[in-house]
CSV table of C-alpha atoms and ligand atoms in Angstrom, one decimal:
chain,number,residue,atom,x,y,z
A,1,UNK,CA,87.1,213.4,73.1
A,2,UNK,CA,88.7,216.1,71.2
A,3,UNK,CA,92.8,216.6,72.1
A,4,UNK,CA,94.4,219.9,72.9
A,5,UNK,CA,94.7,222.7,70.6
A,6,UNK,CA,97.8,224.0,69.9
A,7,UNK,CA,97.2,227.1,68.8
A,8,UNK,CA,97.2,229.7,71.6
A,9,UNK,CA,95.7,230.0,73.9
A,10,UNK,CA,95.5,227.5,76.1
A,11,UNK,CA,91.4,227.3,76.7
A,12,UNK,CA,90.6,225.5,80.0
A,13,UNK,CA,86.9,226.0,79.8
A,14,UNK,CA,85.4,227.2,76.5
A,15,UNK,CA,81.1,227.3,76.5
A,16,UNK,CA,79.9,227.6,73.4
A,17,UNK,CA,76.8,229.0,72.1
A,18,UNK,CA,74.8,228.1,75.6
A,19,UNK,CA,71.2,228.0,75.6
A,20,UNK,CA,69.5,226.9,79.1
A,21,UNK,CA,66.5,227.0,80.2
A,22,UNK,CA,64.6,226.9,83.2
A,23,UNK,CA,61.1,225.3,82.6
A,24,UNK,CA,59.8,227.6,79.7
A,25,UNK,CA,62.1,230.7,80.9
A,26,UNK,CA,65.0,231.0,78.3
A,27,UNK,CA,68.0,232.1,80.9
A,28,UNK,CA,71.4,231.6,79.0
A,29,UNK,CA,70.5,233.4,75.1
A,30,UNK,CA,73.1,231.9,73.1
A,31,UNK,CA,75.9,232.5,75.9
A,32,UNK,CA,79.8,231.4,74.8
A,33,UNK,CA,82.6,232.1,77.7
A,34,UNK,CA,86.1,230.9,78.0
A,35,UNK,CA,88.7,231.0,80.2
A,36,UNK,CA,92.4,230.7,79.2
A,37,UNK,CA,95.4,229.2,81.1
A,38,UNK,CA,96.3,231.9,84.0
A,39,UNK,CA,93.3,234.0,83.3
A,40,UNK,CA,91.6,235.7,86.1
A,41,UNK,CA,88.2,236.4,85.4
A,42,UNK,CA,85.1,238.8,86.9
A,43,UNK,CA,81.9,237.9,85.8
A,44,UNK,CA,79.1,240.5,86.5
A,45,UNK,CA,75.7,241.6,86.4
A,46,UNK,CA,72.9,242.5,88.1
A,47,UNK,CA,70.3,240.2,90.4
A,48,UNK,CA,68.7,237.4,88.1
A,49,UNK,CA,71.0,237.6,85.0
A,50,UNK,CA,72.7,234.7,84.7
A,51,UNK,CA,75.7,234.8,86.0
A,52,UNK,CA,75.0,231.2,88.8
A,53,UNK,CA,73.3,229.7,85.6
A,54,UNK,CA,76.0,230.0,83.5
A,55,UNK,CA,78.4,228.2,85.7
A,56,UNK,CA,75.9,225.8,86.9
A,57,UNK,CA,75.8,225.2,82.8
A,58,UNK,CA,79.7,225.0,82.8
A,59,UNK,CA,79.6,222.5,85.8
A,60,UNK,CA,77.4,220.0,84.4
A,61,UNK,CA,74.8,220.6,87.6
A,62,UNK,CA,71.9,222.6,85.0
A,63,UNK,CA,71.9,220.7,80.9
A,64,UNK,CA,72.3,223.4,78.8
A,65,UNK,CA,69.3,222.4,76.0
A,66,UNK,CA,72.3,223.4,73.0
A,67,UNK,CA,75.7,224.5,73.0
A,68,UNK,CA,78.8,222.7,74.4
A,69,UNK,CA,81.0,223.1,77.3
A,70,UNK,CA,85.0,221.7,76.4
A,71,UNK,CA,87.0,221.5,79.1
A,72,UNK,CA,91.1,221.0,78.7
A,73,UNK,CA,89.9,220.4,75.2
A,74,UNK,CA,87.9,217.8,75.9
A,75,UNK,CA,84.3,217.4,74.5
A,76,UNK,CA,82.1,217.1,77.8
A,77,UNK,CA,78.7,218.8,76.8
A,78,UNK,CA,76.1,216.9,79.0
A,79,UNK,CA,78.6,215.6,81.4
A,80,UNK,CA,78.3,215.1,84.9
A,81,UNK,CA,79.8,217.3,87.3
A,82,UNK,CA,81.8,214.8,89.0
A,83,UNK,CA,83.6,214.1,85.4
A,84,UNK,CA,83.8,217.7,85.1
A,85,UNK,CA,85.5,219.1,88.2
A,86,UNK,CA,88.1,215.9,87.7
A,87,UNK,CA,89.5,217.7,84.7
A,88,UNK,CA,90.3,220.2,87.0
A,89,UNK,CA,87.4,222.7,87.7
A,90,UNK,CA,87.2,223.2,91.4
A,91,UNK,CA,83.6,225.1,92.0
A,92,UNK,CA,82.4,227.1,95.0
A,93,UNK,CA,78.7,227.5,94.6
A,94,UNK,CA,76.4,230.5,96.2
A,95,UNK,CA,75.8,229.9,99.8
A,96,UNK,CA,79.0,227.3,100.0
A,97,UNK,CA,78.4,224.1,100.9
A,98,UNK,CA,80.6,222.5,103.2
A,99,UNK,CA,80.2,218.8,105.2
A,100,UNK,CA,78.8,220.2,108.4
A,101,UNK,CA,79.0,217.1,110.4
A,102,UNK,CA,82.9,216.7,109.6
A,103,UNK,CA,85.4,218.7,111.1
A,104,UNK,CA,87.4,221.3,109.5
A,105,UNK,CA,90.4,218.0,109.2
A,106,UNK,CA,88.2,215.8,107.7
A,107,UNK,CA,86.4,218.1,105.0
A,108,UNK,CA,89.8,219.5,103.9
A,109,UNK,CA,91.7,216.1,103.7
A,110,UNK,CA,88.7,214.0,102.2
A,111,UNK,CA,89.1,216.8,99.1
A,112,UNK,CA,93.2,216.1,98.6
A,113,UNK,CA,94.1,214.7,95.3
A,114,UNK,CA,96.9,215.7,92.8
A,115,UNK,CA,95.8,218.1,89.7
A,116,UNK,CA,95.4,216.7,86.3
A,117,UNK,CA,98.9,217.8,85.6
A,118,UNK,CA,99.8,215.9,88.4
A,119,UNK,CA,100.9,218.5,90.5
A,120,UNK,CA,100.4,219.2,94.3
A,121,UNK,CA,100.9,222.3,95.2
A,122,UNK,CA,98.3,222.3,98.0
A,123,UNK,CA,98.8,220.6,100.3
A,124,UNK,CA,97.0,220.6,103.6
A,125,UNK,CA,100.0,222.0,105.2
A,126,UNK,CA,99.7,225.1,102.5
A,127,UNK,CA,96.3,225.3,102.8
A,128,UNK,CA,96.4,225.5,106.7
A,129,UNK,CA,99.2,228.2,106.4
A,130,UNK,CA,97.3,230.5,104.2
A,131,UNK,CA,93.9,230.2,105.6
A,132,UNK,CA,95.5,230.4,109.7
A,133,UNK,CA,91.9,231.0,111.0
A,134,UNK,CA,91.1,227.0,109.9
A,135,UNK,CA,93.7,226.0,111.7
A,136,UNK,CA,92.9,227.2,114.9
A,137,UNK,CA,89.4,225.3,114.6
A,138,UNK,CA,90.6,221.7,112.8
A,139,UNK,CA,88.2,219.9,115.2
A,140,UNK,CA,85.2,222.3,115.1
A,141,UNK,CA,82.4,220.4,112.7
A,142,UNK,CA,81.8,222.5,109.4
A,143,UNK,CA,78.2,223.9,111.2
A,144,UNK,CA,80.1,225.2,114.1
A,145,UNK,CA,82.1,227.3,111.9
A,146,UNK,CA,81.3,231.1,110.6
A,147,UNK,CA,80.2,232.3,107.6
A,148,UNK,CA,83.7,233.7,106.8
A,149,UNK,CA,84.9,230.4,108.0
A,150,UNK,CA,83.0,228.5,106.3
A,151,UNK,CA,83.9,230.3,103.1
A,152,UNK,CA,87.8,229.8,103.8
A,153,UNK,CA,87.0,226.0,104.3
A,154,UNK,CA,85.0,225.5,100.9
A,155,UNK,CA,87.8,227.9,98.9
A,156,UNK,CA,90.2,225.6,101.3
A,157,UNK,CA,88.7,221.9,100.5
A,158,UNK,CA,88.8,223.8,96.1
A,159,UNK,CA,92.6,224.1,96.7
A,160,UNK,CA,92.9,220.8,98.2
A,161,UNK,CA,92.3,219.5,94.7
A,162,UNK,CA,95.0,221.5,92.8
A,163,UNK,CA,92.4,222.9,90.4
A,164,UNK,CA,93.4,224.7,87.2
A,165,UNK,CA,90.6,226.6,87.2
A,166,UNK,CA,88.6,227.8,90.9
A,167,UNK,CA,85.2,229.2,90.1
A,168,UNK,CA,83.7,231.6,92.9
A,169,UNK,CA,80.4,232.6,93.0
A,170,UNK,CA,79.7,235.3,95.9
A,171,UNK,CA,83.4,235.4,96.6
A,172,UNK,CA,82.3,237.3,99.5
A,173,UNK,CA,78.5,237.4,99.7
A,174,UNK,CA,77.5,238.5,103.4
A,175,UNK,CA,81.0,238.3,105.0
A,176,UNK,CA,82.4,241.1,107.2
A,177,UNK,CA,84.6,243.2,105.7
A,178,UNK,CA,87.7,242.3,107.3
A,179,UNK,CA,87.1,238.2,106.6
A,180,UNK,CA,86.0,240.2,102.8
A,181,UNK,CA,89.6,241.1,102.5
A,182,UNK,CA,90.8,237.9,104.2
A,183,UNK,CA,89.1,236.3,100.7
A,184,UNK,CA,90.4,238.5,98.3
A,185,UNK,CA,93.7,238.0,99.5
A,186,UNK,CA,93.5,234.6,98.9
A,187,UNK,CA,92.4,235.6,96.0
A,188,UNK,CA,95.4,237.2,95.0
A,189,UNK,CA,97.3,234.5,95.7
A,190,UNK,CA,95.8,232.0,94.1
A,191,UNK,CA,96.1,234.5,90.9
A,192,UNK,CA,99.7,234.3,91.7
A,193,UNK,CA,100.2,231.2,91.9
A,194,UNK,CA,98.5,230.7,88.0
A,195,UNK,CA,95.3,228.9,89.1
A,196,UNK,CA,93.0,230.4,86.4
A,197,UNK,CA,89.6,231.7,87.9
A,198,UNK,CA,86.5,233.1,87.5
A,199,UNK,CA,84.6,235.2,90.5
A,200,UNK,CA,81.4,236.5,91.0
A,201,UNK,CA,81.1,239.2,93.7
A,202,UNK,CA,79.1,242.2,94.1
A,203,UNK,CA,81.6,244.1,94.9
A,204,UNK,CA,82.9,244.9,90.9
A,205,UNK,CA,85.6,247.5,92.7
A,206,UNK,CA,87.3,244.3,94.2
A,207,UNK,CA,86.5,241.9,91.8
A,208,UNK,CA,88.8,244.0,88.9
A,209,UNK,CA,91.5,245.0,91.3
A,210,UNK,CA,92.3,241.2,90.2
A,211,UNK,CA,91.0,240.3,86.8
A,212,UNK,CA,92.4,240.2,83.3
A,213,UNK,CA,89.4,240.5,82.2
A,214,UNK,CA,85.4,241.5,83.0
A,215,UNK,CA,82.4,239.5,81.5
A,216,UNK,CA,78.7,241.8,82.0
A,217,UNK,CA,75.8,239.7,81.7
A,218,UNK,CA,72.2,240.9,81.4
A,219,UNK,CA,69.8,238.5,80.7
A,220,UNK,CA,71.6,235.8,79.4
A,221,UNK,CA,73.6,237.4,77.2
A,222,UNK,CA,77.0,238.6,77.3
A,223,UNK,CA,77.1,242.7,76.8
A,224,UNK,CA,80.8,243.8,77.8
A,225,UNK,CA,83.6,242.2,77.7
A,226,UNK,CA,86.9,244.1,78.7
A,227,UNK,CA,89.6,244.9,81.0
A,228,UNK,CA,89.2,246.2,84.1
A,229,UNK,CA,90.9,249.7,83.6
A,230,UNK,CA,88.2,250.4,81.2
A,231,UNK,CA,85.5,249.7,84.0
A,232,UNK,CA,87.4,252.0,85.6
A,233,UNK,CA,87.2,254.6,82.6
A,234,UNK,CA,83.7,254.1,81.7
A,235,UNK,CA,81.4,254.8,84.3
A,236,UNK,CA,78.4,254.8,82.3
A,237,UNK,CA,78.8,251.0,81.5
A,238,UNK,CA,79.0,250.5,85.2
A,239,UNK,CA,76.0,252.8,85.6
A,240,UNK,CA,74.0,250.8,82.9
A,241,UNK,CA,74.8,247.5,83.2
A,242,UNK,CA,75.5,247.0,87.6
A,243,UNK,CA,73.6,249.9,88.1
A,244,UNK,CA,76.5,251.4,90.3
L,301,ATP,N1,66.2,226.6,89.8
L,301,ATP,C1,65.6,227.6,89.1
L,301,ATP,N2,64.4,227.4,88.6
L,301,ATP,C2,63.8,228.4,87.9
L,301,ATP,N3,64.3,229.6,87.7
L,301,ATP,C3,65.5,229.8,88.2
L,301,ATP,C4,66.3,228.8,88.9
L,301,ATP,N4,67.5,229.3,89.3
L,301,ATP,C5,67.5,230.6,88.8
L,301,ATP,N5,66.3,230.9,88.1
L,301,ATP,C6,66.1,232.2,87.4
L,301,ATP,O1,67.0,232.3,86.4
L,301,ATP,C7,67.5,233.6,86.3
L,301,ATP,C8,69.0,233.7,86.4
L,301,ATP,O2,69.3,233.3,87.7
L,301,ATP,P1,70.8,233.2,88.3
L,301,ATP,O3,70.7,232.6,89.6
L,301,ATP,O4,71.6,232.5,87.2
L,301,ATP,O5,71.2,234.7,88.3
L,301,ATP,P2,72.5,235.4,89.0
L,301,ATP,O6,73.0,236.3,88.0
L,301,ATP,O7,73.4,234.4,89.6
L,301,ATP,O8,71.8,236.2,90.2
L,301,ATP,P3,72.3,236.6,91.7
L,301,ATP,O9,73.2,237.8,91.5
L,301,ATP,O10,71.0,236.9,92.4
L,301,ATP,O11,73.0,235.4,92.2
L,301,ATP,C9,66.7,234.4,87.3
L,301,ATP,O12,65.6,235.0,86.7
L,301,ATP,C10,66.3,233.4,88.3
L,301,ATP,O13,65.1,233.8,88.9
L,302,MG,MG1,74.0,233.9,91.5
């Protein structure tokens, strides 16, 4: 394993040169993305681009065929994702993923440990007290709950393990609007408290409200990289590359 580097800045995840594959279908073309210490991140694209692939490829759950993946400066290309998200990843995949035969208690409290810093800034109290909608259903099994709910609970049981770094993909994929905004809040918040993240969302108008910094892919590859006031400024790139 390789130490930190001291020079700035901090890199908590840094992909390098990613080439994965499906079966014969070349997904991720020579794909490198980092995230730095209190970076917010939106990573975009259309349908079929990339995007799930390349975290999936960060996680450990697809092997990229070349490249590496360091985490907290640490060498773990080809790692499992269990080693992974215990160096402080905490991942939310597409379509969640939460114990739906435990109860909203036991799914949050089974996730608790302290962060690789040691800290523990969530705690199930805090997490109870920003997602109040949880704790009016602690007993309700994980399949009882909503699909907002069920969001809450997955980006619930993420904080439970004081990640530095809490991935979304489909931050808000199929919610109503006003549990939609209940998310980005939380969000926000965990922005502010100077969890790194990265989100996918369709929704790019949301998704740069709160980033530092946009990542386009389209097929594989990565074709803007910026801040979100120039999303803002350059429609055409929006028009191009979202198709918005
Ligand atoms: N398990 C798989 N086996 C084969 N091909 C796959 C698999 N998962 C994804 N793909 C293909 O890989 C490409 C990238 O898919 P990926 O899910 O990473 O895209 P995405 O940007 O997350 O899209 P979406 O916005 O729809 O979630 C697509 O062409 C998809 O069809
Ligand atoms: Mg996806």
């Amino acid at each position: 394993m390789t130490t930190h580097r001291t020079d700035s800045p901090e890199l908590l995840v840094n992909a390098q040169n990613i080439n994965t594959y499906y079966g014969a279908s070349h997904i991720l073309r020579d794909l490198s993305f980092s995230v730095a210490r209190g970076e917010t991140i939106g990573l975009m694209g259309r349908n079929g681009m990339g995007k799930s692939t390349l975290l999936k490829s960060i996680m450990g759950l697809v092997k990229p065929r070349s490249g590496s993946v360091e985490i907290a400066g640490h060498d773990m290309t080809g790692r499992s994702p269990y080693e992974i998200a215990r160096l402080g990843i905490a991942y939310v995949p597409e379509g969640r993923g939460i114990f739906g035969n435990l109860s909203v208690v036991e799914n949050l409290k089974m996730a608790a440990r302290a962060g690789t810093r040691g800290q523990r800034d969530w705690t199930y109290e805090r997490v109870l007290d920003t997602f109040p909608r949880l704790k009016e259903r602690l007993s309700h099994g994980g399949q009882q709950l909503s699909g907002g709910e069920q969001q809450m609970l997955t980006i619930g049981r993420a904080l439970m393990t004081n990640p530095e770094v809490l991935i979304l993909d489909e931050a808000t994929e199929g919610l109503a609007p006003l549990i939609a905004r209940e998310i980005w809040r939380i969000c926000q918040l965990v922005r502010d408290t100077g969890i790194s993240s990265v989100i996918v969302d369709k929704n790019w108008k949301h998704v740069s409200q709160i980033t530092d910094r946009n990542v386009i892919l389209v097929k594989g590859e990565v074709v803007f990289q910026g801040r979100s006031q120039e999303l803002h400024d350059r429609p055409e790139l929006l028009q191009q590359y979202l198709g918005v």
